[in-house]
Coordinates of C-alpha atoms and ligand atoms in Angstrom, one line a residue:
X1 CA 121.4 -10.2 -32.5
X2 CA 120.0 -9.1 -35.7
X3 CA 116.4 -9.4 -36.7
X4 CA 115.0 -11.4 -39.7
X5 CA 115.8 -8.8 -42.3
X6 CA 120.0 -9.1 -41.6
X7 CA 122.1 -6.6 -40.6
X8 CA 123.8 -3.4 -42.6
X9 CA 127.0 -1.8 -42.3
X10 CA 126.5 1.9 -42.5
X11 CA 130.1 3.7 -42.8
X12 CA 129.3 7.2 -42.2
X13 CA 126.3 6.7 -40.9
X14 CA 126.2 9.9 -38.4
X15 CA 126.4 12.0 -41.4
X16 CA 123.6 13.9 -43.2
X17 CA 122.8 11.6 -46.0
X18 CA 124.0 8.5 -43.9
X19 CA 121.8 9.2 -40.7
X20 CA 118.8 9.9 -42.4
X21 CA 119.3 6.3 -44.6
X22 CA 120.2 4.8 -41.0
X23 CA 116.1 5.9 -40.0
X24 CA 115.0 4.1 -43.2
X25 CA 116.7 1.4 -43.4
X26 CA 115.4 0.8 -39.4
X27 CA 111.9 1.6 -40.6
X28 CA 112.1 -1.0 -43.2
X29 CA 113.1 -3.7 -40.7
X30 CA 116.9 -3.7 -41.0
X31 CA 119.6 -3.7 -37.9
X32 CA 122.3 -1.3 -38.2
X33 CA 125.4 -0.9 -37.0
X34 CA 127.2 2.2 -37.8
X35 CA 131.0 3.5 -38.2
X36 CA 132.1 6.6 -38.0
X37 CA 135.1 8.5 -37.0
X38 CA 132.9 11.7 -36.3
X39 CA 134.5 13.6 -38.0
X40 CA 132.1 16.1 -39.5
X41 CA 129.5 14.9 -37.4
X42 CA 128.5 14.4 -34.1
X43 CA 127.7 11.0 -31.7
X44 CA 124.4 13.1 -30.9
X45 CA 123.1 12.1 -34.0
X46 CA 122.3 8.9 -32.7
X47 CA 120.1 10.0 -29.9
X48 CA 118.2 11.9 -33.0
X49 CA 117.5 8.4 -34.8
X50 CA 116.7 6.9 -31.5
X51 CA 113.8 9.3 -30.9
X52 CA 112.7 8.5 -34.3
X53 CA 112.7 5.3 -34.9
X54 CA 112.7 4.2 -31.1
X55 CA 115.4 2.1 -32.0
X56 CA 119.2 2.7 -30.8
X57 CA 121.5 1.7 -34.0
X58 CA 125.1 0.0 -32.7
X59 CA 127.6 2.6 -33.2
X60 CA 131.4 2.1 -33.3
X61 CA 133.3 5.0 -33.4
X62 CA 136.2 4.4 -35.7
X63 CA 138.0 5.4 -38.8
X64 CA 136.9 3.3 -41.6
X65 CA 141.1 4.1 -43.3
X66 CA 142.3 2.0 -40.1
X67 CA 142.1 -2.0 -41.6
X68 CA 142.2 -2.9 -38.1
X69 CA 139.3 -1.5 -36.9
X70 CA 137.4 -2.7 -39.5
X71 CA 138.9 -6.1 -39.3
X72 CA 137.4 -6.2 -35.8
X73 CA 133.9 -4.8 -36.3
X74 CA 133.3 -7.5 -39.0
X75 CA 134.9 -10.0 -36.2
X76 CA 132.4 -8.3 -33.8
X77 CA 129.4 -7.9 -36.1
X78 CA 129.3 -12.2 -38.1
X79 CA 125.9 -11.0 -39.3
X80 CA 126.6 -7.9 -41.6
X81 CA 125.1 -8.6 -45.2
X82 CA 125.3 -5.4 -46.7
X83 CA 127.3 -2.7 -46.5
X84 CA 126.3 1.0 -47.5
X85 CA 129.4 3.3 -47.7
X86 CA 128.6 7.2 -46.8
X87 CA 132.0 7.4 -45.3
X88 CA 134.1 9.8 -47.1
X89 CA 135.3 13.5 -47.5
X90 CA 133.4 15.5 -49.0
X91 CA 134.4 19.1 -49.9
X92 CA 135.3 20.2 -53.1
X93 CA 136.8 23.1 -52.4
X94 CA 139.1 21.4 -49.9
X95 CA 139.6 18.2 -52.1
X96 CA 141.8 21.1 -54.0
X97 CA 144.1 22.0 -51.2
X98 CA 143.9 18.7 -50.1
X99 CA 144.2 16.1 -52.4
X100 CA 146.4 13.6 -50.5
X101 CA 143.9 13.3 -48.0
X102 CA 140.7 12.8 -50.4
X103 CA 142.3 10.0 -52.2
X104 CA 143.7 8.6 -48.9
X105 CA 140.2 9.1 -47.2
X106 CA 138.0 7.8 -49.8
X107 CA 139.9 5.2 -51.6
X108 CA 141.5 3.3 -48.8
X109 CA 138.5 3.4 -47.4
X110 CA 136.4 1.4 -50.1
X111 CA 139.6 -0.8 -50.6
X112 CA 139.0 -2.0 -46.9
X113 CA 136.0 -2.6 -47.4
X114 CA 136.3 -4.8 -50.8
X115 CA 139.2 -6.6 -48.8
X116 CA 137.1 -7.3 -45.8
X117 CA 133.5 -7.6 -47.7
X118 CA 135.2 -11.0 -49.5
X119 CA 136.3 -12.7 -46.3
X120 CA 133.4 -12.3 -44.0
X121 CA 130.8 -13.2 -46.4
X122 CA 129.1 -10.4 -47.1
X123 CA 126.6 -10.3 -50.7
X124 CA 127.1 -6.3 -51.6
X125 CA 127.9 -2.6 -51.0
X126 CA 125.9 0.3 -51.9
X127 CA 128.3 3.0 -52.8
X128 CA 127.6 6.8 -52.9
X129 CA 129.2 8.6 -56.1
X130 CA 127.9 12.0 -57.6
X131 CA 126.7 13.6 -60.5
X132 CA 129.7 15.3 -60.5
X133 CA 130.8 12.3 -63.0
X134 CA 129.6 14.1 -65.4
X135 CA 131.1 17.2 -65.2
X136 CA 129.3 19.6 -67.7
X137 CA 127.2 17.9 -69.5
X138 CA 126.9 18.7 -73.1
X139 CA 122.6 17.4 -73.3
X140 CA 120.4 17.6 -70.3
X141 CA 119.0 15.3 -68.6
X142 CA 121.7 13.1 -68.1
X143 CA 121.2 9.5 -68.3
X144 CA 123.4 6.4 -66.8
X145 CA 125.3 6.8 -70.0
X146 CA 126.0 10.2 -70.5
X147 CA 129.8 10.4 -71.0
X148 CA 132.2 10.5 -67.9
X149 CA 133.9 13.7 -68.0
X150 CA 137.5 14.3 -66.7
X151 CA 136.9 15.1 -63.5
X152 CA 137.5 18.9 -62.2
X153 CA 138.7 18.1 -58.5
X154 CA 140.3 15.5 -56.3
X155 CA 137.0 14.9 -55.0
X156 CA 135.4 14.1 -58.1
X157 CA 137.9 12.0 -59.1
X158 CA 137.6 9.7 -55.8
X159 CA 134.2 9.0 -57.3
X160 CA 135.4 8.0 -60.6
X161 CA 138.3 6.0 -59.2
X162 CA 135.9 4.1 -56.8
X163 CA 133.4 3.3 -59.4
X164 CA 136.1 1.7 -61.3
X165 CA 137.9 -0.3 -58.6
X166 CA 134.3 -1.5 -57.8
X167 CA 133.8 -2.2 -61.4
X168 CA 137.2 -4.0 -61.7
X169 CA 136.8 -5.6 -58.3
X170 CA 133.7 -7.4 -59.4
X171 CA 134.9 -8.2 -63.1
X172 CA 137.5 -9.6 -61.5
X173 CA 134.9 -12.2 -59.8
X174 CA 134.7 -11.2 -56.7
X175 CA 132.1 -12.7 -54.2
X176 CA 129.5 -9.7 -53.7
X177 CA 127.4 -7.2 -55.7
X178 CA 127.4 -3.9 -55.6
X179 CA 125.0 -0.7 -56.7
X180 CA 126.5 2.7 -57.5
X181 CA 124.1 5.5 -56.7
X182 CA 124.8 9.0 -58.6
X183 CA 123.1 11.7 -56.5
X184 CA 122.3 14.9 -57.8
X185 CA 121.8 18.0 -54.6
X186 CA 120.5 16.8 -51.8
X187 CA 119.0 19.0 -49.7
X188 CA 116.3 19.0 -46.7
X189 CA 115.7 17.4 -43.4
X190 CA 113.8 14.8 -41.9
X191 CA 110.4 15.9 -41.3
X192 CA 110.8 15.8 -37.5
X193 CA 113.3 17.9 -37.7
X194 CA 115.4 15.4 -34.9
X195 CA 117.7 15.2 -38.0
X196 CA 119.4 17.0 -40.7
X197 CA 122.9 18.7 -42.1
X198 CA 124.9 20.4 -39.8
X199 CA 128.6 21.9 -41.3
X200 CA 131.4 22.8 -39.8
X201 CA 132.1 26.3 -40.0
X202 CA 131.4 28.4 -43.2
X203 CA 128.7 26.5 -45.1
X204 CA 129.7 25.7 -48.8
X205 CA 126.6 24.1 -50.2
X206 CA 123.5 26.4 -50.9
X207 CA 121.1 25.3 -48.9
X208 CA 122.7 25.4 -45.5
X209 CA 123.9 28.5 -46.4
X210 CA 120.3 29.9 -47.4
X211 CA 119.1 29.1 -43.6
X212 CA 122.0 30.6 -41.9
X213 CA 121.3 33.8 -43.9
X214 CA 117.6 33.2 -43.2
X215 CA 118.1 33.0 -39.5
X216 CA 120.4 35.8 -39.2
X217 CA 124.0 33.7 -38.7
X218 CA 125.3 35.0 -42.1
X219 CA 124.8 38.5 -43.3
X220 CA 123.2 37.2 -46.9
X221 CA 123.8 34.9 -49.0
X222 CA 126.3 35.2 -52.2
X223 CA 124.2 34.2 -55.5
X224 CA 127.1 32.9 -57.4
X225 CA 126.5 34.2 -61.0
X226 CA 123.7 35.6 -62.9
X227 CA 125.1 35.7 -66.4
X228 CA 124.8 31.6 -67.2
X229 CA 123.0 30.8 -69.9
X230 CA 119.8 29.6 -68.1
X231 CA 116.5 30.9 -67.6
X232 CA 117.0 33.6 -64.6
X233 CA 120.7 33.8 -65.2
X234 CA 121.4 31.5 -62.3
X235 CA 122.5 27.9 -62.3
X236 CA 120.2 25.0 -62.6
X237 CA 120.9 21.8 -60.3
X238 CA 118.3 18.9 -59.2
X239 CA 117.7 19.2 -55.9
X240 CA 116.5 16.0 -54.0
X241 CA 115.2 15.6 -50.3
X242 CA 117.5 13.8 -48.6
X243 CA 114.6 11.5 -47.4
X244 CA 113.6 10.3 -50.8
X245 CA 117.2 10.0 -51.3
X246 CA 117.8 7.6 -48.2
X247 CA 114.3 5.9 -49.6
X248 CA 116.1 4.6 -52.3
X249 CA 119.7 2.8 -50.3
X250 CA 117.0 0.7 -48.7
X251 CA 115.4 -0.4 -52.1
X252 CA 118.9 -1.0 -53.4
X253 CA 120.2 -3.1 -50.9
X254 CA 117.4 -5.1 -51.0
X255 CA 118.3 -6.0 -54.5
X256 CA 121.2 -7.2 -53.3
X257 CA 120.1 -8.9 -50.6
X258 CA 117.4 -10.3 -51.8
X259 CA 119.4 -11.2 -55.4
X260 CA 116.9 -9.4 -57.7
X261 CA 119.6 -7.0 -59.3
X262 CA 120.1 -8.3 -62.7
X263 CA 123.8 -7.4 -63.2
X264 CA 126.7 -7.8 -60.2
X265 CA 126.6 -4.3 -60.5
X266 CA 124.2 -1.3 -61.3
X267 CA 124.3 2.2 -61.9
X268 CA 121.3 4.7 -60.9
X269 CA 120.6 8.4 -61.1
X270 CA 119.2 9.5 -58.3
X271 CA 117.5 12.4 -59.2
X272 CA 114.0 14.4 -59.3
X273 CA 114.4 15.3 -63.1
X274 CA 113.7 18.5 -62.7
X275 CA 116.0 21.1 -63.3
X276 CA 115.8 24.0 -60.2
X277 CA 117.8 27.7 -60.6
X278 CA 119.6 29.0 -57.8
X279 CA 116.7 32.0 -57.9
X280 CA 113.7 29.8 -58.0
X281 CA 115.2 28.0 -55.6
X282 CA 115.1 30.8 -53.4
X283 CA 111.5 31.5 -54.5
X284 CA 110.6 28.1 -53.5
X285 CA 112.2 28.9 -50.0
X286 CA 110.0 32.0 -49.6
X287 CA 107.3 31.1 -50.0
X288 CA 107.6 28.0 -48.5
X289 CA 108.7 29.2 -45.2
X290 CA 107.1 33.3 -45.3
X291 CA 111.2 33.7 -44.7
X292 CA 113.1 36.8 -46.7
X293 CA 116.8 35.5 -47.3
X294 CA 119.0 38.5 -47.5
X295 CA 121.1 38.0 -50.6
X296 CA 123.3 39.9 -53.3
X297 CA 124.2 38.9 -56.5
X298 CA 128.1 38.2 -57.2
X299 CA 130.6 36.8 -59.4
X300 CA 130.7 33.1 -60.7
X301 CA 131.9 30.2 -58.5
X302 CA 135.0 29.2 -60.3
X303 CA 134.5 25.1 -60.7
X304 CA 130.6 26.0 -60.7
X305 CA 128.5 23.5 -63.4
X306 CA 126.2 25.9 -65.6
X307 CA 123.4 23.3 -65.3
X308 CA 122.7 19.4 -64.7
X309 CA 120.0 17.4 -63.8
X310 CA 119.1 14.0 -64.2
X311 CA 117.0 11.6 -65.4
X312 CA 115.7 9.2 -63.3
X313 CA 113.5 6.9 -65.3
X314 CA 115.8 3.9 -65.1
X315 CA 116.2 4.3 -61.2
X316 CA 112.1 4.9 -61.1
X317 CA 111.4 1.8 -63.5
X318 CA 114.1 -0.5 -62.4
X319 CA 114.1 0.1 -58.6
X320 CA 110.5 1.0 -58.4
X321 CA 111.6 4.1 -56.6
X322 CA 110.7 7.8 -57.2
X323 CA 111.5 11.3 -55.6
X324 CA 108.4 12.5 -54.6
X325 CA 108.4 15.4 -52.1
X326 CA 107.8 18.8 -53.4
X327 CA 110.0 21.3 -53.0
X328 CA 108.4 23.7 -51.3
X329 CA 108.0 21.0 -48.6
X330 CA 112.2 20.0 -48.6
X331 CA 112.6 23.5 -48.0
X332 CA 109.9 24.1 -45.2
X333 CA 112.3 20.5 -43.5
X334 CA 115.5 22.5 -44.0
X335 CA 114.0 25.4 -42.1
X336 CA 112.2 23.4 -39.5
X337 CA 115.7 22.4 -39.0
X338 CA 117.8 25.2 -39.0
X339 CA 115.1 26.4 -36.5
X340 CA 115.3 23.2 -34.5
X341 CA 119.4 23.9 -33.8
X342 CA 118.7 27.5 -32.9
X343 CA 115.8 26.1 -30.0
X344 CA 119.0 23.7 -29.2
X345 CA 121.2 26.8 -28.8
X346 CA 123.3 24.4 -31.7
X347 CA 123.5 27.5 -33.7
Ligands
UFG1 N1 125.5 28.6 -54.6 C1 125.4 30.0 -54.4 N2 125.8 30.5 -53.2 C2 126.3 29.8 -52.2 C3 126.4 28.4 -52.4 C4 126.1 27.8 -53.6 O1 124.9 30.7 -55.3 O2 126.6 30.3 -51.1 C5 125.1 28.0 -55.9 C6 126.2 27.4 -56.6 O3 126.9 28.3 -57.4 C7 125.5 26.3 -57.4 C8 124.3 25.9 -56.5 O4 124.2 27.0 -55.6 O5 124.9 26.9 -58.6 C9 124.5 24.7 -55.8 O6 125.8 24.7 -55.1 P1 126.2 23.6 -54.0 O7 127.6 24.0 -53.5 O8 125.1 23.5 -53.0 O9 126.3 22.3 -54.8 P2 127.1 21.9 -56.1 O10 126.1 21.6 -57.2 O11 128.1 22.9 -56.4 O12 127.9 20.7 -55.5 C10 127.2 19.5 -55.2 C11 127.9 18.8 -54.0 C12 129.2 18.2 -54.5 C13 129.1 17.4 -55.7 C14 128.4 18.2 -56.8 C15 128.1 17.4 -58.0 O13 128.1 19.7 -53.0 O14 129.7 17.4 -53.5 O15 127.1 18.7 -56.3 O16 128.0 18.2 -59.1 F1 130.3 17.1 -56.2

């Protein structure tokens, strides 16, 4: 049985950005059930919501590609109104060697769950696309309607492919609504620390990378690049914590839900708006934490953006919703973390 505020689908919802918007969404009063095929995450996960929230989300272990599956969980589950979809792969760098399996992963997917959404009466689907739609953009801060750019990887272009099937999908007429969220870095953990990103092997992303090095698992960390042309040399991203991130999936389904959106679908930057280095970044850590990360300075990333960051006002004036931790504090929750799996013996 669900409570009064309905129940969400959360594909992918043992992942980073997906468990931390499962907490949320159970704070605000939702049920959840989750799917997830686990694979680059793990079913403890859910015993870190549980101690939490003090709730135990319904999880179905499952791959969201198999029609099947899906076909039963909605058969199973009568009472899903919403659907956010976090499950997907991820990697860029793999996307490249890979790209059969990104566009098989993420796109049949979100067709499964377009085809299922219409029969079983469900109102919308929150979907997670990137910033990476924008490539390299030519002004900064991007808005909403800053040009697409041609995307630079197979992952990238599983975002722009499933913003326009969703796009088509509900041109077309179909029966639900939908809001695409664009997020910029997220980075950070939950504040108790019961939850937070965990890669497999080599981390690719920055910040897991600058606690590994931090804690002693990597020798240092590889700043990619200090010849842009930024500030310090270094490239500039807008890092947001996860939390405020997973803040806003719960304001957005609402809208759906609740049939305040004014358009069957919307587009929102989720962003802080400010611009962050790779170097003050670092800074940030430091002082955050008292931490030294070991570190050399080395070539350009190829496929590395020289600098994007968003702006945020329509998602702050239209959704009433705002990133609002500070940095130094999403970096003192990635460390807490990183600390947390090392008590664990995790890593
Ligand atoms: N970086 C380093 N050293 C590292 C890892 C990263 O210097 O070991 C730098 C990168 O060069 C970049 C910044 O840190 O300047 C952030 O890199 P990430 O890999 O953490 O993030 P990206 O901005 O490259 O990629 C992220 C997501 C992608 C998404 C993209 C959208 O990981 O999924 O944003 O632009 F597509």
């Amino acid at each position: 049985m669900s409570n009064q505020k309905g129940r969400i689908l959360v594909t992918g919802g043992t992942g980073y950005i997906g468990s931390h918007t499962v907490v949320e969404l159970q704070n605000a009063g939702y049920s959840v059930v989750i799917i997830d095929n686990l694979s680059n995450s793990n079913a403890d996960v859910i015993d870190g919501i549980e101690r939490i929230t003090g709730i135990r989300p319904d999880f179905v272990e499952a791959d969201c590609t198999d029609f099947d599956a899906l076909k039963k969980l909605f058969a199973d589950y009568p009472d899903i109104k919403g659907i956010i979809n976090f499950a997907a792969s991820k990697a860029v760098g793999e996307s490249m060697t890979k790209p059969i399996l990104y566009y098989r992963n993420n796109l049949n997917t979100l067709l499964n769950l377009l085809d299922l959404m219409g029969e079983n009466d469900v109102k919308g689907i929150v979907f997670s696309s990137s910033c990476t739609v924008y490539g390299e953009p030519d002004v900064n801060p991007v808005t909403e309607k800053s040009p697409i750019k041609k995307a630079t990887s197979p992952y990238g272009n599983t975002k722009q492919i499933s913003e326009e099937i969703i796009t088509d999908a509900i041109y077309a007429g179909a029966p639900y609504k939908s809001v695409i969220l664009r997020y910029f870095n997220p980075v950070g953990a939950h504040p108790s620390a019961e939850i937070g990103e965990l890669p497999n092997g080599v981390p690719q992303n920055l910040i897991p990378y600058v606690t590994q090095a931090a804690i002693g698992i990597r020798k240092e960390l590889s700043v990619f690049g200090n010849d842009y042309n930024t500030r310090d040399g270094s490239c500039i991203r807008d890092y947001i914590n996860v939390v405020d991130l997973a803040k806003a999936h719960v304001v957005a389904v609402e809208r759906m839900l609740e049939d305040k959106s004014e358009e069957k679908i919307e587009i929102f930057n989720l962003g802080t708006g400010d611009g962050v280095s790779v170097l003050e970044l670092l800074e940030s850590f430091e002082r955050a934490t008292g931490v030294k990360v070991p570190r050399k300075i080395v070539g350009r990333r190829a496929g590395d953006i020289e600098k994007v960051w968003a702006d945020p006002t329509y998602a702050n004036e239209v959704l009433g919703w705002k990133a609002e931790t500070p940095i130094d504090d999403t970096m003192r929750s990635a460390w807490a973390w990183q600390c947390r799996l090392r008590e664990r013996g995790i890593m």
